[in-house]
mmCIF file of C-alpha atoms in Angstrom:
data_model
loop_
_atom_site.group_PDB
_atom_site.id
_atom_site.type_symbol
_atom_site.label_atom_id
_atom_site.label_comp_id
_atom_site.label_asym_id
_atom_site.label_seq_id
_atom_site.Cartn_x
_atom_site.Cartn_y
_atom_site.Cartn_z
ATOM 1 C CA UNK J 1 73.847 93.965 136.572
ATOM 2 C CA UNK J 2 74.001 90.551 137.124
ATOM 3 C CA UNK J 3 77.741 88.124 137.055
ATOM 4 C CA UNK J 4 76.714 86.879 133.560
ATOM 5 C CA UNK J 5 75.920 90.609 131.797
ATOM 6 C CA UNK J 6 78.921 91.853 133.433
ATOM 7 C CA UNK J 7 81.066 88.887 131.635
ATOM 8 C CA UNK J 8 79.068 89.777 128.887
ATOM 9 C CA UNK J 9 79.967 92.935 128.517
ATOM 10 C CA UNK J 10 83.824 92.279 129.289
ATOM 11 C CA UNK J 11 83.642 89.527 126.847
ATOM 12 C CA UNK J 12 82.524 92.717 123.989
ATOM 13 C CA UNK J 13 85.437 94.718 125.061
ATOM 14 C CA UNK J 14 85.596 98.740 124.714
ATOM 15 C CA UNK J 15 83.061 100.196 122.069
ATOM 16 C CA UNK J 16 80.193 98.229 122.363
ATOM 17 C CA UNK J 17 78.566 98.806 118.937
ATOM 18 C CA UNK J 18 81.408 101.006 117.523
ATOM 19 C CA UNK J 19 82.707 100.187 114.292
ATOM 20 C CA UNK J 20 86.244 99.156 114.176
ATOM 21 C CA UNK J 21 88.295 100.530 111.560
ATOM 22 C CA UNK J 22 89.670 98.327 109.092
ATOM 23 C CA UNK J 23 93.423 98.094 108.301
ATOM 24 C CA UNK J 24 94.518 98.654 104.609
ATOM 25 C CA UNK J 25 95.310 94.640 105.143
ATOM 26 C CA UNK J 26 92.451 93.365 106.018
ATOM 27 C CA UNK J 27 91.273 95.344 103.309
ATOM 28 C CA UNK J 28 93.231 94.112 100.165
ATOM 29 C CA UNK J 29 93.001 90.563 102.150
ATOM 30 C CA UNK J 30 89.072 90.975 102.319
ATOM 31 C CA UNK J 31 88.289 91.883 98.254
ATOM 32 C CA UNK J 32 91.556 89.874 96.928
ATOM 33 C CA UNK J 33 89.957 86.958 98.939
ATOM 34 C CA UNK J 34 86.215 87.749 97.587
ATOM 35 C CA UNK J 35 87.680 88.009 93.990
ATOM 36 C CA UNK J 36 89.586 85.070 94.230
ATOM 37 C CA UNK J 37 86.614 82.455 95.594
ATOM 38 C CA UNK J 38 83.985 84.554 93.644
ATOM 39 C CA UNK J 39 82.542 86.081 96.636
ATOM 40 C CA UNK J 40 81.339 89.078 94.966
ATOM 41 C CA UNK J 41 79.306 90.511 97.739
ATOM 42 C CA UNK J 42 82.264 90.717 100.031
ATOM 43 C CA UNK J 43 84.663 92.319 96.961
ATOM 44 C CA UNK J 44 82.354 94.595 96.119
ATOM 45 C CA UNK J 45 81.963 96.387 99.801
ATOM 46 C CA UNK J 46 85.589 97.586 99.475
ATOM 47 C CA UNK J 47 84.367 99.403 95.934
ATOM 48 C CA UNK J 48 82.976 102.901 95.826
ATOM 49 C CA UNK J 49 78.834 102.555 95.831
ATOM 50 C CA UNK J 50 78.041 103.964 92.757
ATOM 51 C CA UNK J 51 80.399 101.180 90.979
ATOM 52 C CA UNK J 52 78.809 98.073 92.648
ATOM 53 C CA UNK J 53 76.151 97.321 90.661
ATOM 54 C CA UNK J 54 77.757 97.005 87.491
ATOM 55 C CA UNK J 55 80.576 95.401 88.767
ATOM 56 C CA UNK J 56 78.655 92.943 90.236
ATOM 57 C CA UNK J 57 77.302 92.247 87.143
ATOM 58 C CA UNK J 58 80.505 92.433 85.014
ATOM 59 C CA UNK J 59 81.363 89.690 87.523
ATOM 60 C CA UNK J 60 78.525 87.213 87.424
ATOM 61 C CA UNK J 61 78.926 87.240 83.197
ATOM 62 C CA UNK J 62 82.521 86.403 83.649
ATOM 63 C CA UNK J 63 82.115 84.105 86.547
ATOM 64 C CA UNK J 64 81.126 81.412 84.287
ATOM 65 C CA UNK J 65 84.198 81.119 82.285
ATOM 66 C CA UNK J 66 87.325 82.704 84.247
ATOM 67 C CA UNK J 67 88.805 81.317 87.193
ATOM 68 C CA UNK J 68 91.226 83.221 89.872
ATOM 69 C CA UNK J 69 93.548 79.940 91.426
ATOM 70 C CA UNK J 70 95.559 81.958 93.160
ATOM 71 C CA UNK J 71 96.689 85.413 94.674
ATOM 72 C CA UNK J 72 99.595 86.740 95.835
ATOM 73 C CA UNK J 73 100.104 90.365 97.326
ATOM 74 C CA UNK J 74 103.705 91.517 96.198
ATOM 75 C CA UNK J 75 104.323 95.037 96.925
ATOM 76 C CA UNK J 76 102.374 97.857 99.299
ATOM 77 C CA UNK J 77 103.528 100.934 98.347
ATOM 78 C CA UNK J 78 101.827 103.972 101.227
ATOM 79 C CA UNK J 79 101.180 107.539 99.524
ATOM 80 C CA UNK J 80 100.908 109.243 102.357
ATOM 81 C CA UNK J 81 98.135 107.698 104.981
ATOM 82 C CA UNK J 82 95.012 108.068 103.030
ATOM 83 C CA UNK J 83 96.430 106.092 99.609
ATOM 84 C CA UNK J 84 98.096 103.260 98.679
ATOM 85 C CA UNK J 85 99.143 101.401 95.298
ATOM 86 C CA UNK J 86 99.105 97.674 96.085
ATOM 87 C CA UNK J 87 100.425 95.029 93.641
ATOM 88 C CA UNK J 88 98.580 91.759 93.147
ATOM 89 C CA UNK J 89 99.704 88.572 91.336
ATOM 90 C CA UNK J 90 97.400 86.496 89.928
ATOM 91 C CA UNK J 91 97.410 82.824 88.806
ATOM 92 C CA UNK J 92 93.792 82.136 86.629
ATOM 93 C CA UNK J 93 92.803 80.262 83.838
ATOM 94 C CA UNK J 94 89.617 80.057 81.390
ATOM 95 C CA UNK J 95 87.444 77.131 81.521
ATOM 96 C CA UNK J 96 87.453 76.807 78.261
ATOM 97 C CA UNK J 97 91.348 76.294 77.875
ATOM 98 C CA UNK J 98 94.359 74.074 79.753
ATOM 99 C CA UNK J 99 96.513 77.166 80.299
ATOM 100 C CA UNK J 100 97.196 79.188 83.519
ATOM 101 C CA UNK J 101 97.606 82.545 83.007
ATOM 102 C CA UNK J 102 99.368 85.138 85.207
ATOM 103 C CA UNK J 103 98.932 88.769 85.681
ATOM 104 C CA UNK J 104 100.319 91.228 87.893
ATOM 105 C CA UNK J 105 97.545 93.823 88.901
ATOM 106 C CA UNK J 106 98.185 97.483 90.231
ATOM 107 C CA UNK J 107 95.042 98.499 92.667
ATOM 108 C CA UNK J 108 94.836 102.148 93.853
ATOM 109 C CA UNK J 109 92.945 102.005 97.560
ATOM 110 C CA UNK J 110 92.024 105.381 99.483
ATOM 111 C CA UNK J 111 90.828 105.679 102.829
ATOM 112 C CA UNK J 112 87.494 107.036 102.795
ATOM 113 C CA UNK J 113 85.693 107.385 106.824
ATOM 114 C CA UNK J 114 86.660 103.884 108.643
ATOM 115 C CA UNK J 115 87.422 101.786 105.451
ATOM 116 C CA UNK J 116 89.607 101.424 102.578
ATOM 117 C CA UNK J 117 88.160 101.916 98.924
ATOM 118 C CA UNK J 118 89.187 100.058 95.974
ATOM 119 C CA UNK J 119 89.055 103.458 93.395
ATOM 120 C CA UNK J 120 90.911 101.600 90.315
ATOM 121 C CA UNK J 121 92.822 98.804 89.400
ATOM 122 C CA UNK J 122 94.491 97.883 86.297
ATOM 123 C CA UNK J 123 97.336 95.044 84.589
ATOM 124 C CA UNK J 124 100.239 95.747 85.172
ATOM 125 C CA UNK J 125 102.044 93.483 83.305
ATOM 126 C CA UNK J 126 101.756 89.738 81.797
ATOM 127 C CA UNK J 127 98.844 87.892 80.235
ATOM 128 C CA UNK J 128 95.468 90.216 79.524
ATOM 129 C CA UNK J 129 93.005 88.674 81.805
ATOM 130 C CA UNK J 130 89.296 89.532 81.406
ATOM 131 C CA UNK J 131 87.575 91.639 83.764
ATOM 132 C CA UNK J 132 91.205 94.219 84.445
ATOM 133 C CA UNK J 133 91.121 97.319 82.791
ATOM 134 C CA UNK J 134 94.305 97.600 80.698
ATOM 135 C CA UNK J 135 96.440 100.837 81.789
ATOM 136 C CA UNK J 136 95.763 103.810 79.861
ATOM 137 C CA UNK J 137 98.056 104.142 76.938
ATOM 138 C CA UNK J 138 99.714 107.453 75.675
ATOM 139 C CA UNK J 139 99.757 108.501 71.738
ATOM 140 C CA UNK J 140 103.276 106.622 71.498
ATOM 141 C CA UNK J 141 102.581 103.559 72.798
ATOM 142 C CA UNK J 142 103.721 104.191 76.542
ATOM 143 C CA UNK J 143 101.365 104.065 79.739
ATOM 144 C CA UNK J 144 100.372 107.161 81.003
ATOM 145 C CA UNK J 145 102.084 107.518 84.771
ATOM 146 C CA UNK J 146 100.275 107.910 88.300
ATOM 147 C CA UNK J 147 100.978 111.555 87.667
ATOM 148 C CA UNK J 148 99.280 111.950 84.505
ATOM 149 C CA UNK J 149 96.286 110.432 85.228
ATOM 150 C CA UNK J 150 94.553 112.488 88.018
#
C-alpha cells in the first residue's frame, strides 16, 4: 500500500463499510428534524416499511397547508433497551390562519436490527394538529393506557 491509501484507510477508521448503529438520539433528532423542515424522505426512514408510502403521501397533501416552526424534545422515557416513549413539543400553524398552535406528541420508537423505528405516535395533549393520530379513547371518555393498548 502506498502513504496515501494507508492515510486513507486511517482516515475511515475501524469498519470500513460497516454500518454504524444509530443512537435512539440521533434517531428522534433525524425524523423530528425531517418532520419539522418537511424532509419527508429522511422522516420516513425511521418508519416501519410497510407504512412509508402512505405516509409519505398523507404528508405531501398536508404539506401545503400546515407548518411545523418548531420542535422541542421534552421527556425520554427508556422501556427497557429495545423501547422508548419520547415526548415532542410542537409549535405549528396553518397557512391559512395567524395562530400558532402547540401540541405535545407521545412517539413510541423500538429498536429493530441497527436502527430505531418510529411504530406510533399520537397527541398528547393541547391543540389537535392535522396529520397526529388522536390517542385512542375508552367508552367513558378516558384514553386507553400503554398497557391497554398492546
Amino acid at each position: 500500500m502506498t502513504k496515501w491509501m494507508l492515510l486513507l484507510v486511517a482516515a475511515c477508521g475501524p469498519g470500513l463499510g460497516a454500518v454504524s448503529e444509530e443512537t435512539l438520539t440521533d434517531s428522534v433528532r433525524d425524523y423530528n428534524d425531517g418532520i419539522r423542515w418537511q424532509r419527508w424522505d429522511n422522516a420516513a426512514a425511521y418508519l416501519p416499511l410497510p407504512e412509508r408510502s402512505k405516509w409519505l403521501d398523507d404528508q405531501d397533501a398536508l404539506a401545503k397547508d400546515l407548518k411545523i416552526t418548531e420542535y422541542d424534545v421534552v421527556r425520554v422515557t427508556p422501556k427497557g433497551d429495545k423501547e422508548a416513549k419520547v415526548q415532542v413539543k410542537m409549535s405549528w400553524y396553518k397557512a391559512n390562519e395567524v395562530t400558532v398552535h402547540e401540541t405535545h406528541a407521545m412517539q413510541t420508537w423500538e429498536h429493530h436490527g441497527k436502527q430505531w423505528v418510529l411504530v406510533e405516535e399520537e397527541r398528547q395533549r393541547g391543540d389537535e394538529m392535522p396529520g397526529l393520530p388522536e390517542p385512542l379513547m375508552k367508552d367513558d371518555g378516558s384514553a386507553v393506557s400503554d398497557a391497554g393498548k398492546k
